[in-house]
Coordinates of C-alpha atoms and ligand atoms in Angstrom, one line a residue:
X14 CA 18.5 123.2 213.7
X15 CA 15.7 120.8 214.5
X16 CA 15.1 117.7 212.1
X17 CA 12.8 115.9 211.3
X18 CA 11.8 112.2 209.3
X19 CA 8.3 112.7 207.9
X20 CA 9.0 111.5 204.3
X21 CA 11.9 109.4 202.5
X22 CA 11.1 111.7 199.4
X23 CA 12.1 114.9 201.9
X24 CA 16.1 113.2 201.7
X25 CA 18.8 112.7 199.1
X26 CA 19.9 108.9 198.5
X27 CA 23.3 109.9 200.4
X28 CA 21.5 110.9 203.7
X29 CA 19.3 107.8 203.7
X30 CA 22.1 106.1 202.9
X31 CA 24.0 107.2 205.4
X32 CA 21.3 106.0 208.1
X33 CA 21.3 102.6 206.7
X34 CA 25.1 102.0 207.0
X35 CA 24.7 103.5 210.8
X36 CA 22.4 101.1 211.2
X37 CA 24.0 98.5 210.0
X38 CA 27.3 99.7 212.2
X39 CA 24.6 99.5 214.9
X40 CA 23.2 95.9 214.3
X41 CA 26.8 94.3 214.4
X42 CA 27.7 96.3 217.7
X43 CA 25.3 97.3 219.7
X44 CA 27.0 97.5 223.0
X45 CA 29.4 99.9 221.4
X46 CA 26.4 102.3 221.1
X47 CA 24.5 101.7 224.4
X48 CA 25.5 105.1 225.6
X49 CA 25.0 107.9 222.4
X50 CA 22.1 108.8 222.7
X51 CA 22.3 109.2 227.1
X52 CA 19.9 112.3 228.5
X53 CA 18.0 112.5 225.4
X54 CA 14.3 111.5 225.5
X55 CA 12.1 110.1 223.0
X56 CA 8.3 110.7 223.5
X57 CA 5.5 108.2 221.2
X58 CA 2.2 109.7 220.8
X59 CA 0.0 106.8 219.0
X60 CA -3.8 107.6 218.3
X61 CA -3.5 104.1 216.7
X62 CA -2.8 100.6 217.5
X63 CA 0.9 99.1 217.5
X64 CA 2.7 96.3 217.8
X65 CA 6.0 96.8 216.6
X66 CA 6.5 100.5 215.8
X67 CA 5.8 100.8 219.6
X68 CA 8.3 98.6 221.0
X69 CA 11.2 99.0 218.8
X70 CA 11.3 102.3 219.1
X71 CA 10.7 102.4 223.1
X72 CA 13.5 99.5 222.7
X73 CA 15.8 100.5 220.6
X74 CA 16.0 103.8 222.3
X75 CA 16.9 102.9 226.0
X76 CA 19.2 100.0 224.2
X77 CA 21.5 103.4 223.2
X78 CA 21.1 104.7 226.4
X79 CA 17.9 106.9 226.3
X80 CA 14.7 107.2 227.8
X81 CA 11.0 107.1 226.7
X82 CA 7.7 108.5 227.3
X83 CA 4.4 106.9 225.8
X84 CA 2.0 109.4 226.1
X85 CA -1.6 109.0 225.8
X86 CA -3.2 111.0 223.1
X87 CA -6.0 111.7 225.2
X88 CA -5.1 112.2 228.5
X89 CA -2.8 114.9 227.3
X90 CA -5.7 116.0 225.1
X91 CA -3.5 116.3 222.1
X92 CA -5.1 118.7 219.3
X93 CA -7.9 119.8 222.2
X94 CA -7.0 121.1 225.6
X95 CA -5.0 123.9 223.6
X96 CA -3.2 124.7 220.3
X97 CA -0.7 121.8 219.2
X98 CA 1.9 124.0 218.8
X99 CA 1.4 125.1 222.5
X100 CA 1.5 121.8 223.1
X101 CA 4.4 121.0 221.4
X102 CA 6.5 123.7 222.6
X103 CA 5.4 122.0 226.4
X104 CA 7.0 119.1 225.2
X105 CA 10.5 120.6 224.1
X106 CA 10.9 121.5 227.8
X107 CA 10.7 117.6 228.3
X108 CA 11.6 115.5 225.6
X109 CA 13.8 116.0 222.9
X110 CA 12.4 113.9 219.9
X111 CA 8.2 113.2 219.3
X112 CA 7.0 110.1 217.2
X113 CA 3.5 110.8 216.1
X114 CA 1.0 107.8 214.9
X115 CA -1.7 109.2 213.6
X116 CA -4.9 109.5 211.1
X117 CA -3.8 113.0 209.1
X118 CA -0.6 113.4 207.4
X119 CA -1.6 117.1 207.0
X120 CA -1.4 117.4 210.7
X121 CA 1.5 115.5 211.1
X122 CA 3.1 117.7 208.9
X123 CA 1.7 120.3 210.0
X124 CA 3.7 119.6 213.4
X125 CA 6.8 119.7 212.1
X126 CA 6.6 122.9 210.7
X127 CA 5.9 124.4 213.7
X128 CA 9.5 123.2 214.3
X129 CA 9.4 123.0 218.1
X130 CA 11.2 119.8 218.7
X131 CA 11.9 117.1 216.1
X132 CA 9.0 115.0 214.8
X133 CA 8.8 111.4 213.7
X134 CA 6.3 110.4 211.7
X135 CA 5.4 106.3 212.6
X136 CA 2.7 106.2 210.1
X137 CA 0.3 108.3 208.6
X138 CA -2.6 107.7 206.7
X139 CA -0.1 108.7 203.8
X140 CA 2.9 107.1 204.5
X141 CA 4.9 104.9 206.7
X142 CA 8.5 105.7 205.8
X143 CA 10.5 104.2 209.4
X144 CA 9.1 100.6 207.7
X145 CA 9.8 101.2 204.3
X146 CA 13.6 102.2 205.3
X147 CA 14.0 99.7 207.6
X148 CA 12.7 97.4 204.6
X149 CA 15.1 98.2 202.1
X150 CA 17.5 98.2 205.1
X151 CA 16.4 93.9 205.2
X152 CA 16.6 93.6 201.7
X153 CA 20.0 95.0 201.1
X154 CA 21.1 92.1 204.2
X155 CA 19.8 89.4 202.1
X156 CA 20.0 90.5 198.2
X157 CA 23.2 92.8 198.6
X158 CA 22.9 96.0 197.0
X159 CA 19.2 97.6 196.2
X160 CA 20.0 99.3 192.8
X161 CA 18.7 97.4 190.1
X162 CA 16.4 94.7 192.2
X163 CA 13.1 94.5 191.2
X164 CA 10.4 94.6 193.7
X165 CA 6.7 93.6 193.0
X166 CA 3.9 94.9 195.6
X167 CA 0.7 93.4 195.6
X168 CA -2.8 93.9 197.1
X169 CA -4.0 97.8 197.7
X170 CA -2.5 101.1 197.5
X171 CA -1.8 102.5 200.8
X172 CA 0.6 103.9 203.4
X173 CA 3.5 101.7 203.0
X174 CA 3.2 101.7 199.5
X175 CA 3.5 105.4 199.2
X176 CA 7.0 105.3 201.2
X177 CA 8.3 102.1 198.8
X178 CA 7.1 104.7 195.6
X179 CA 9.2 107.0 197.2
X180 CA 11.8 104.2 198.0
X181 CA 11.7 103.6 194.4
X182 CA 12.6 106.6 193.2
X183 CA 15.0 107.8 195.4
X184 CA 16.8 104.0 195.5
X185 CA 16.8 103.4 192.2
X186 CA 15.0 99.9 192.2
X187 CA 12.1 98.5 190.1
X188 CA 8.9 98.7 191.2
X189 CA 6.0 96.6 189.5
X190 CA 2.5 97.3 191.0
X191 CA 0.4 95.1 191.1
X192 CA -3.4 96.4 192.1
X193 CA -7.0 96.2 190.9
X194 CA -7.9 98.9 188.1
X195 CA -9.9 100.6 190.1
X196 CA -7.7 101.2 192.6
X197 CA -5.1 102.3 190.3
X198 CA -7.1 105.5 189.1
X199 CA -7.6 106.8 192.6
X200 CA -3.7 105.4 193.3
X201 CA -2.3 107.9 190.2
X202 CA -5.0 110.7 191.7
X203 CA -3.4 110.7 195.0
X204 CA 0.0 110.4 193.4
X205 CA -1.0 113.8 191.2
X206 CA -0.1 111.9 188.3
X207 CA 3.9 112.9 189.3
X208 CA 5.9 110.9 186.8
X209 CA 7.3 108.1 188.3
X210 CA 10.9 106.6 186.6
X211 CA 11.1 103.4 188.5
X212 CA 7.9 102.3 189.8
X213 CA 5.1 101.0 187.3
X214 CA 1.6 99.9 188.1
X215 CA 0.8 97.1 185.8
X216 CA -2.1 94.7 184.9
X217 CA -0.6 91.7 183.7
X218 CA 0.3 89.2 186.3
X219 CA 3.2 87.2 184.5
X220 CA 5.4 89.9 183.1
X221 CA 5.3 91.9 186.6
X222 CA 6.2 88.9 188.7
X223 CA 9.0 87.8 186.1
X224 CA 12.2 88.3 187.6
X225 CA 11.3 89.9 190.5
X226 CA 13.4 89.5 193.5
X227 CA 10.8 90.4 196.1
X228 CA 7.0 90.2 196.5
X229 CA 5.8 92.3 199.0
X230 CA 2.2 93.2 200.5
X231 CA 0.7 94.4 203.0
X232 CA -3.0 94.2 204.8
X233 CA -6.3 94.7 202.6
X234 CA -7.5 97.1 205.1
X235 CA -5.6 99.5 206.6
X236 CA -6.4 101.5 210.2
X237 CA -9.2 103.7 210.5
X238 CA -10.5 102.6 207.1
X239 CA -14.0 101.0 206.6
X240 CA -14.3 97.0 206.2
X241 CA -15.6 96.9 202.7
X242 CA -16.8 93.3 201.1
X243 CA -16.4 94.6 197.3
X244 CA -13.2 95.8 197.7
X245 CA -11.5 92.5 199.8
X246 CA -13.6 90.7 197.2
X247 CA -11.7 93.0 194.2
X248 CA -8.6 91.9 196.1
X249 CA -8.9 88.2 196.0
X250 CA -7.2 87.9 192.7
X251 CA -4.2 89.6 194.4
X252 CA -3.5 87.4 197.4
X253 CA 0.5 86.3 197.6
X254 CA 0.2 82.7 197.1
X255 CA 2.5 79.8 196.2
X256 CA 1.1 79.8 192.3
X257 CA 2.4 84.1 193.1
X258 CA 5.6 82.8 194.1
X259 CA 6.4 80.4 191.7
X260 CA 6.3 83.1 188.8
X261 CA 8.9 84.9 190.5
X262 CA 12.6 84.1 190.5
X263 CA 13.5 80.8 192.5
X264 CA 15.2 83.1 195.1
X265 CA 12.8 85.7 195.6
X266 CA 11.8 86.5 199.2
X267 CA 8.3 87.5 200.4
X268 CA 7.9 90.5 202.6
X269 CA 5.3 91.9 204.8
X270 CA 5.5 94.7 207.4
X271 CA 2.9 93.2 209.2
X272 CA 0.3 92.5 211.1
X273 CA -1.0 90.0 208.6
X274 CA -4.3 88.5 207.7
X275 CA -3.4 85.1 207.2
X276 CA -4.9 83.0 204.3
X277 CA -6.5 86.7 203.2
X278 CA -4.0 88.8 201.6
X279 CA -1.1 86.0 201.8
X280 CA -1.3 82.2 202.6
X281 CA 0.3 80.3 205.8
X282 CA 2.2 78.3 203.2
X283 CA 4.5 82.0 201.7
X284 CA 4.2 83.7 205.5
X285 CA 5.7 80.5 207.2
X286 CA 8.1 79.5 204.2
X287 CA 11.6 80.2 204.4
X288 CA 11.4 82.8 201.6
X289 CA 9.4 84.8 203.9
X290 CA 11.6 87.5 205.8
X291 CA 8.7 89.0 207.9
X292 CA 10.4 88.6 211.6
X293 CA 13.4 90.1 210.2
X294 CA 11.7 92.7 209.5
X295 CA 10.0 93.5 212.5
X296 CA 13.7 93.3 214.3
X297 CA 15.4 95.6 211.9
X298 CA 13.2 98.1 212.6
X299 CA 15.0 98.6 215.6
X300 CA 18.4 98.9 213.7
X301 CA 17.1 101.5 211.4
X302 CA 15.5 103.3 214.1
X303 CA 17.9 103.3 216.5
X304 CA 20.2 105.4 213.6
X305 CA 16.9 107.8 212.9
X306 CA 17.0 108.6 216.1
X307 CA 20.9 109.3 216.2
X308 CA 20.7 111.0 212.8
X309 CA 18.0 113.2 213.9
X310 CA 19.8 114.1 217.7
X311 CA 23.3 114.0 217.0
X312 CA 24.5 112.8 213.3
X313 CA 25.5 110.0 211.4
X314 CA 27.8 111.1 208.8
X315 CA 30.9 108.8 208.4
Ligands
CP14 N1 4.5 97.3 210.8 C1 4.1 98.1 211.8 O1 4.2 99.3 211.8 O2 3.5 97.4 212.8 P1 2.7 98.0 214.0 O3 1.4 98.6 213.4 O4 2.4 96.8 214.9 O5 3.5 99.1 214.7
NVA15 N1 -1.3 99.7 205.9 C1 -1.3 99.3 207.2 C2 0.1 99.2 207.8 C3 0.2 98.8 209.2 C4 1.6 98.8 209.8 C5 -2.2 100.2 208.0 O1 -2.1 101.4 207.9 O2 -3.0 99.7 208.8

């Protein structure tokens, strides 16, 4: 049966908890797993930019013994030259796993119904769900067990938050939201108004951030949408600040999956503090991977 990891909401709490605790098995050993995952082959199709999506994964897979492909969207001619599940089926004589960056969740989607070899997805317009795993994944390190934290987002709705609504629900953690009105009615629109138990968009600044453990956010502007100067000026109001900080409790981390735009939707003084956790997350993205790609090739039950 070919698998795939499109969505966190498309897994029970016991599967995605099982790939966290082979991650973690991963993290403290890594040389015990340098060899699982020898003569399989990972290929990453971006038709974005990326930093760290693209190297932890190229990483991470030849650290347990794989190999990897970049290919170039298009010089293959990916979604032109012929049908993408022709193309797709090509790639299952090659390669045994696909990791797709790209601008349509639909498509995405769409190739993993064809079910021709096991798709990835490393962010969507929709969703970014390898981050959002490998975030709870970070907090869990620091805070201990996720149940019960409380979690406030700040800034737009976008990708990543889509996979930490999801998170949310499937994790059982509180999730404040923080975001401009307007934002919220196009937010509960693309959310089809589905109930939501554990995540709650609010307005009010001082209840949300009270007792929250961790303040997350993430850029203003995500890929492949427009630069707008009403909407980073709606946004002002919710840059992660010290005055931000402060309101939350005295331990609470900051997180960010990053890249960041400094002093615009968080200041140097939270990104360089040491409640800020960003470069631990960019490293356990390898960790979490790492056991995505196992769970996806071989297995990771205990
Ligand atoms: N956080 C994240 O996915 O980073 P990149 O866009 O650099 O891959
Ligand atoms: N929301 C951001 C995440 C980048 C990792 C974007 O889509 O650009």
């Amino acid at each position: 049966m070919i698998k795939h990891f499109i969505d966190l909401d498309n897994f029970t709490k016991t599967e995605l908890g099982n790939i966290l605790s082979f991650a973690t098995k991963i993290k403290k050993n890594q040389k015990k797993y340098s060899n699982i995952l020898n003569n399989k082959s990972l290929g990453l199709l971006f038709e974005k930019e990326s930093t760290r999506t693209r190297v932890s994964f190229n990483i991470g897979m030849q650290k347990l013994g794989g190999n990897v492909i970049e290919l170039d969207s298009k010089k293959i001619g990916f979604g032109k030259r012929e049908s993408t599940s022709d193309v797709l089926q090509a790639l299952s004589q090659y390669i045994d796993v696909l990791m797709i960056r790209n601008n349509s969740h639909e498509e995405l989607v769409q190739c993993a119904a064809y079910n021709k070899i096991s798709i990835i997805n490393g962010l969507s317009n929709y969703s970014h769900p390898c981050q959002v795993l490998s975030d709870i994944f970070t907090i869990t390190e620091k805070l201990g067990k996720i149940e019960n934290k409380q979690v406030t987002w700040l800034g737009d709705f976008n990708n990543v938050l889509t996979s930490l609504i999801h998170a949310a629900e499937i994790f059982n953690f509180k999730l404040n939201i923080l975001i401009p009105k307007k934002i919220m009615k196009m937010a509960k629109k693309k959310l089809n108004n589905k109930k939501l138990v554990n995540s709650n968009f609010c307005d009010d600044f001082d209840r949300a951030l009270k007792n929250s453990d961790c303040i997350m956010t993430d850029t203003w502007i995500s890929m492949g949408e427009k630069k707008s100067q009403s909407k980073l000026k709606m946004l002002k109001r919710f840059q992660v600040n010290d005055i931000i900080m402060k309101k939350a409790k005295k331990q609470a981390i900051f997180m960010h999956c990053l890249p960041a735009h400094r002093n615009e939707e968080v200041t140097d003084s939270v990104i360089d503090s040491n409640k800020s956790l960003v470069w631990e997350q960019a490293k356990n993205r390898i960790y979490v991977q790492q056991s995505i790609l196992y769970y996806l090739l071989k297995d990771v039950k205990k």
